[in-house]
């Protein structure tokens, strides 16, 4: 992070853009990309975009957006740097960026043998979840930076977005449990059980995350 020339100096536009890009990338795009990949493999089964199942297409669109915005955020803060401070926000942020940068490689790699592919999928998921946890944690750390001059209200908005993410996962897991209780789904050309409920839950998650994302962005640009 840059050293402030004055304790009362407003954050630069680049710092605000850094925060804005990170909020949009992780609270909105990454959360939705994670949801689609985890719970929608048996939804939209008879539809494809560009030769790939719809859930893969949406997952990649969301994650590419997250990756691009994260890279843009890192560029903004590097350009704005005057001096490096080895505080928690910078260290966690750099770690998150490294994980984000290698994620597309893990996601696109497709070894020929089933066992390596399963291991790779596990590593891809582990790295993705770790990056999400670090990124959201780092937002809380960023709000606490004195030079950021962000209202403590944003802690509540970040917590709200995180709560929506967790609540959505709870609902999707309940739907998965009910689908298992209902019995195996035999027709591969039709959506799995409770597909309509999954789509409805995804839409509600999207709307709620959009609202919380906008709220957080507003407070990134407001100074205390």
GROMACS .gro file of C-alpha atoms in nm:
model
  224
    1UNK     CA    1   0.000   0.000   0.000
    2UNK     CA    2   0.111   0.357  -0.053
    3UNK     CA    3   0.233   0.573   0.231
    4UNK     CA    4  -0.001   0.859   0.301
    5UNK     CA    5   0.148   1.206   0.288
    6UNK     CA    6  -0.119   1.327   0.527
    7UNK     CA    7  -0.335   1.147   0.779
    8UNK     CA    8  -0.635   1.330   0.634
    9UNK     CA    9  -0.552   1.274   0.268
   10UNK     CA   10  -0.830   1.106   0.072
   11UNK     CA   11  -0.747   0.771  -0.089
   12UNK     CA   12  -0.641   0.802  -0.451
   13UNK     CA   13  -0.866   0.702  -0.738
   14UNK     CA   14  -0.642   0.402  -0.801
   15UNK     CA   15  -0.687   0.283  -0.442
   16UNK     CA   16  -1.062   0.319  -0.476
   17UNK     CA   17  -1.056   0.130  -0.804
   18UNK     CA   18  -0.849  -0.140  -0.637
   19UNK     CA   19  -1.115  -0.186  -0.370
   20UNK     CA   20  -1.400  -0.163  -0.620
   21UNK     CA   21  -1.258  -0.428  -0.851
   22UNK     CA   22  -1.190  -0.665  -0.561
   23UNK     CA   23  -1.540  -0.625  -0.419
   24UNK     CA   24  -1.706  -0.696  -0.754
   25UNK     CA   25  -1.469  -0.982  -0.835
   26UNK     CA   26  -1.509  -1.175  -0.512
   27UNK     CA   27  -1.843  -1.084  -0.359
   28UNK     CA   28  -2.031  -1.121  -0.687
   29UNK     CA   29  -1.853  -1.310  -0.965
   30UNK     CA   30  -1.652  -1.559  -0.759
   31UNK     CA   31  -1.945  -1.645  -0.535
   32UNK     CA   32  -2.172  -1.715  -0.832
   33UNK     CA   33  -1.902  -1.905  -1.019
   34UNK     CA   34  -1.847  -2.126  -0.717
   35UNK     CA   35  -2.219  -2.192  -0.683
   36UNK     CA   36  -2.270  -2.288  -1.047
   37UNK     CA   37  -1.975  -2.527  -1.049
   38UNK     CA   38  -2.075  -2.692  -0.723
   39UNK     CA   39  -2.451  -2.737  -0.764
   40UNK     CA   40  -2.557  -2.708  -1.129
   41UNK     CA   41  -2.399  -3.007  -1.301
   42UNK     CA   42  -2.746  -3.165  -1.326
   43UNK     CA   43  -2.918  -2.847  -1.440
   44UNK     CA   44  -2.954  -2.716  -1.797
   45UNK     CA   45  -2.846  -3.066  -1.905
   46UNK     CA   46  -2.989  -3.037  -2.257
   47UNK     CA   47  -2.830  -2.700  -2.334
   48UNK     CA   48  -2.479  -2.610  -2.442
   49UNK     CA   49  -2.288  -2.294  -2.527
   50UNK     CA   50  -1.984  -2.316  -2.753
   51UNK     CA   51  -1.982  -2.695  -2.726
   52UNK     CA   52  -1.970  -2.706  -2.347
   53UNK     CA   53  -2.237  -2.772  -2.083
   54UNK     CA   54  -2.410  -2.457  -1.968
   55UNK     CA   55  -2.283  -2.482  -1.610
   56UNK     CA   56  -1.922  -2.493  -1.732
   57UNK     CA   57  -1.984  -2.195  -1.958
   58UNK     CA   58  -2.132  -1.986  -1.674
   59UNK     CA   59  -1.861  -2.099  -1.434
   60UNK     CA   60  -1.588  -1.991  -1.673
   61UNK     CA   61  -1.753  -1.658  -1.752
   62UNK     CA   62  -1.786  -1.573  -1.383
   63UNK     CA   63  -1.436  -1.689  -1.296
   64UNK     CA   64  -1.272  -1.515  -1.592
   65UNK     CA   65  -1.445  -1.195  -1.479
   66UNK     CA   66  -1.314  -1.254  -1.126
   67UNK     CA   67  -0.963  -1.322  -1.257
   68UNK     CA   68  -0.959  -1.016  -1.483
   69UNK     CA   69  -1.091  -0.781  -1.213
   70UNK     CA   70  -0.842  -0.917  -0.959
   71UNK     CA   71  -0.554  -0.860  -1.200
   72UNK     CA   72  -0.682  -0.509  -1.271
   73UNK     CA   73  -0.703  -0.440  -0.898
   74UNK     CA   74  -0.345  -0.554  -0.846
   75UNK     CA   75  -0.225  -0.336  -1.134
   76UNK     CA   76  -0.405  -0.035  -0.983
   77UNK     CA   77  -0.245  -0.075  -0.642
   78UNK     CA   78   0.103  -0.143  -0.784
   79UNK     CA   79   0.087   0.171  -0.998
   80UNK     CA   80  -0.028   0.367  -0.693
   81UNK     CA   81   0.248   0.236  -0.465
   82UNK     CA   82   0.495   0.481  -0.320
   83UNK     CA   83   0.637   0.248  -0.057
   84UNK     CA   84   0.563  -0.111   0.037
   85UNK     CA   85   0.433  -0.189   0.383
   86UNK     CA   86   0.456  -0.551   0.494
   87UNK     CA   87   0.123  -0.549   0.676
   88UNK     CA   88  -0.139  -0.823   0.680
   89UNK     CA   89  -0.351  -0.674   0.400
   90UNK     CA   90  -0.059  -0.666   0.158
   91UNK     CA   91   0.063  -1.017   0.246
   92UNK     CA   92  -0.281  -1.178   0.225
   93UNK     CA   93  -0.354  -0.987  -0.095
   94UNK     CA   94  -0.037  -1.107  -0.264
   95UNK     CA   95  -0.106  -1.466  -0.156
   96UNK     CA   96  -0.458  -1.442  -0.296
   97UNK     CA   97  -0.329  -1.307  -0.626
   98UNK     CA   98  -0.083  -1.595  -0.664
   99UNK     CA   99  -0.362  -1.848  -0.606
  100UNK     CA  100  -0.592  -1.666  -0.848
  101UNK     CA  101  -0.326  -1.655  -1.115
  102UNK     CA  102  -0.271  -2.032  -1.115
  103UNK     CA  103  -0.641  -2.123  -1.095
  104UNK     CA  104  -0.712  -2.103  -1.471
  105UNK     CA  105  -0.421  -2.339  -1.534
  106UNK     CA  106  -0.565  -2.593  -1.291
  107UNK     CA  107  -0.914  -2.548  -1.432
  108UNK     CA  108  -0.819  -2.593  -1.797
  109UNK     CA  109  -0.571  -2.877  -1.748
  110UNK     CA  110  -0.720  -3.214  -1.839
  111UNK     CA  111  -0.489  -3.511  -1.787
  112UNK     CA  112  -0.581  -3.828  -1.969
  113UNK     CA  113  -0.604  -4.064  -1.673
  114UNK     CA  114  -0.911  -4.053  -1.444
  115UNK     CA  115  -0.715  -4.057  -1.118
  116UNK     CA  116  -0.491  -3.757  -1.196
  117UNK     CA  117  -0.801  -3.574  -1.321
  118UNK     CA  118  -0.977  -3.637  -0.988
  119UNK     CA  119  -0.673  -3.516  -0.796
  120UNK     CA  120  -0.652  -3.208  -1.016
  121UNK     CA  121  -1.020  -3.130  -0.959
  122UNK     CA  122  -0.964  -3.156  -0.584
  123UNK     CA  123  -0.663  -2.924  -0.598
  124UNK     CA  124  -0.855  -2.681  -0.820
  125UNK     CA  125  -1.144  -2.672  -0.572
  126UNK     CA  126  -0.912  -2.642  -0.272
  127UNK     CA  127  -0.718  -2.353  -0.424
  128UNK     CA  128  -1.041  -2.181  -0.526
  129UNK     CA  129  -1.200  -2.202  -0.181
  130UNK     CA  130  -0.876  -2.093  -0.014
  131UNK     CA  131  -0.851  -1.792  -0.246
  132UNK     CA  132  -1.212  -1.694  -0.169
  133UNK     CA  133  -1.156  -1.714   0.207
  134UNK     CA  134  -0.835  -1.510   0.182
  135UNK     CA  135  -0.992  -1.251  -0.049
  136UNK     CA  136  -1.294  -1.190   0.173
  137UNK     CA  137  -1.076  -1.185   0.485
  138UNK     CA  138  -0.855  -0.930   0.315
  139UNK     CA  139  -1.152  -0.705   0.246
  140UNK     CA  140  -1.218  -0.689   0.619
  141UNK     CA  141  -0.850  -0.611   0.672
  142UNK     CA  142  -0.865  -0.342   0.404
  143UNK     CA  143  -1.157  -0.165   0.570
  144UNK     CA  144  -0.947  -0.140   0.884
  145UNK     CA  145  -0.658   0.037   0.711
  146UNK     CA  146  -0.631   0.396   0.831
  147UNK     CA  147  -0.531   0.525   0.487
  148UNK     CA  148  -0.840   0.364   0.331
  149UNK     CA  149  -1.069   0.592   0.534
  150UNK     CA  150  -1.366   0.357   0.491
  151UNK     CA  151  -1.663   0.369   0.725
  152UNK     CA  152  -1.699   0.079   0.967
  153UNK     CA  153  -2.047   0.032   0.819
  154UNK     CA  154  -1.875  -0.160   0.542
  155UNK     CA  155  -1.792  -0.436   0.791
  156UNK     CA  156  -2.164  -0.503   0.812
  157UNK     CA  157  -2.207  -0.494   0.435
  158UNK     CA  158  -1.921  -0.739   0.386
  159UNK     CA  159  -2.067  -0.965   0.653
  160UNK     CA  160  -2.404  -0.947   0.478
  161UNK     CA  161  -2.257  -1.057   0.145
  162UNK     CA  162  -2.072  -1.339   0.319
  163UNK     CA  163  -2.392  -1.445   0.494
  164UNK     CA  164  -2.574  -1.462   0.159
  165UNK     CA  165  -2.294  -1.679   0.021
  166UNK     CA  166  -2.313  -1.918   0.317
  167UNK     CA  167  -2.693  -1.924   0.324
  168UNK     CA  168  -2.707  -2.008  -0.046
  169UNK     CA  169  -2.474  -2.303   0.011
  170UNK     CA  170  -2.694  -2.424   0.296
  171UNK     CA  171  -3.005  -2.410   0.075
  172UNK     CA  172  -2.832  -2.585  -0.214
  173UNK     CA  173  -2.707  -2.861   0.015
  174UNK     CA  174  -3.059  -2.911   0.150
  175UNK     CA  175  -3.185  -2.943  -0.208
  176UNK     CA  176  -2.910  -3.195  -0.283
  177UNK     CA  177  -3.009  -3.396   0.024
  178UNK     CA  178  -3.374  -3.396  -0.082
  179UNK     CA  179  -3.275  -3.504  -0.433
  180UNK     CA  180  -3.080  -3.798  -0.293
  181UNK     CA  181  -3.374  -3.894  -0.072
  182UNK     CA  182  -3.601  -3.884  -0.375
  183UNK     CA  183  -3.392  -4.144  -0.555
  184UNK     CA  184  -3.150  -4.162  -0.850
  185UNK     CA  185  -3.207  -3.947  -1.155
  186UNK     CA  186  -3.204  -4.177  -1.458
  187UNK     CA  187  -3.272  -3.952  -1.759
  188UNK     CA  188  -2.947  -3.777  -1.851
  189UNK     CA  189  -3.131  -3.550  -2.096
  190UNK     CA  190  -3.351  -3.395  -1.827
  191UNK     CA  191  -3.262  -3.173  -1.536
  192UNK     CA  192  -3.212  -3.340  -1.201
  193UNK     CA  193  -3.463  -3.323  -0.919
  194UNK     CA  194  -3.540  -2.979  -0.773
  195UNK     CA  195  -3.381  -2.803  -1.072
  196UNK     CA  196  -3.643  -2.529  -1.061
  197UNK     CA  197  -3.568  -2.467  -0.694
  198UNK     CA  198  -3.197  -2.450  -0.770
  199UNK     CA  199  -3.254  -2.195  -1.045
  200UNK     CA  200  -3.478  -1.988  -0.818
  201UNK     CA  201  -3.224  -1.998  -0.536
  202UNK     CA  202  -2.947  -1.896  -0.774
  203UNK     CA  203  -3.152  -1.600  -0.895
  204UNK     CA  204  -3.221  -1.489  -0.538
  205UNK     CA  205  -2.852  -1.527  -0.452
  206UNK     CA  206  -2.758  -1.322  -0.757
  207UNK     CA  207  -2.998  -1.039  -0.669
  208UNK     CA  208  -2.889  -1.029  -0.304
  209UNK     CA  209  -2.519  -1.036  -0.391
  210UNK     CA  210  -2.572  -0.764  -0.650
  211UNK     CA  211  -2.734  -0.542  -0.386
  212UNK     CA  212  -2.460  -0.603  -0.129
  213UNK     CA  213  -2.189  -0.556  -0.392
  214UNK     CA  214  -2.329  -0.218  -0.492
  215UNK     CA  215  -2.355  -0.119  -0.126
  216UNK     CA  216  -1.993  -0.211  -0.062
  217UNK     CA  217  -1.874  -0.025  -0.372
  218UNK     CA  218  -2.057   0.287  -0.254
  219UNK     CA  219  -1.868   0.278   0.076
  220UNK     CA  220  -1.536   0.221  -0.100
  221UNK     CA  221  -1.586   0.561  -0.263
  222UNK     CA  222  -1.712   0.735   0.050
  223UNK     CA  223  -1.457   0.874   0.294
  224UNK     CA  224  -1.495   0.915   0.667
   0.00000   0.00000   0.00000
